[in-house]
């Protein structure tokens, strides 16, 4: 009799859903035991076990961008691939690099650079591919455009806010915004390194255009002279300068 009662109790306990857990739907895999079974809560997908605080409450992770908002954001960013850098256009450089080309090689600079005490290389790579992202909307505003620094910052800030809303807000959008603001303010060791990479990528590209197209781009080297903030920036700038030969 005791064994029968134990079996009844165990059977009943399996049918109960604890009141603090959401109801889960199982995919139609019951009839196909070899298929994976996916669980999803009624209100939101749960890919990880719930995180519980000391009082037993469940903390909900920050929302990730939806597929729709992510693709909308990425489609807008495609303009970075097709917008040429304005400085090269003004100097009639043939087939000038795009904004995305520039940011990509800056990311590579962060990837291949030596470790620097107090500098997070991963953060530098992220900052490199974010620092000009607002130009997907406002374009490449250079000093020769006649736009003040304050007005340039205002336009880019508004563009960034729009892009973050397009992404759906949340953790990823805030990370992008914070990286951009930190770079603009030159407010961290990583920002100083990435600002040097910005100048380094430009003069390296200028060197390559001089060698490939036989043009003199001295003004780009002059615009960065004495403005490098970090040891790595100064060392790489000297190396680039040592490889330069002015066209005859």
PDB file of N, CA and C in Angstrom, residues 12 28 131:
ATOM      1  N   UNK A  12       1.584  12.769  -9.286  1.00  0.00           N
ATOM      2  CA  UNK A  12       0.935  14.064  -9.124  1.00  0.00           C
ATOM      3  C   UNK A  12       1.953  15.192  -9.107  1.00  0.00           C
ATOM      4  N   UNK A  28       6.446  20.513 -31.042  1.00  0.00           N
ATOM      5  CA  UNK A  28       5.760  19.255 -31.347  1.00  0.00           C
ATOM      6  C   UNK A  28       6.767  18.159 -31.598  1.00  0.00           C
ATOM      7  N   UNK A 131      33.684  54.775 -33.943  1.00  0.00           N
ATOM      8  CA  UNK A 131      33.985  56.200 -33.761  1.00  0.00           C
ATOM      9  C   UNK A 131      33.446  57.087 -34.880  1.00  0.00           C
TER      10      UNK A 131
END
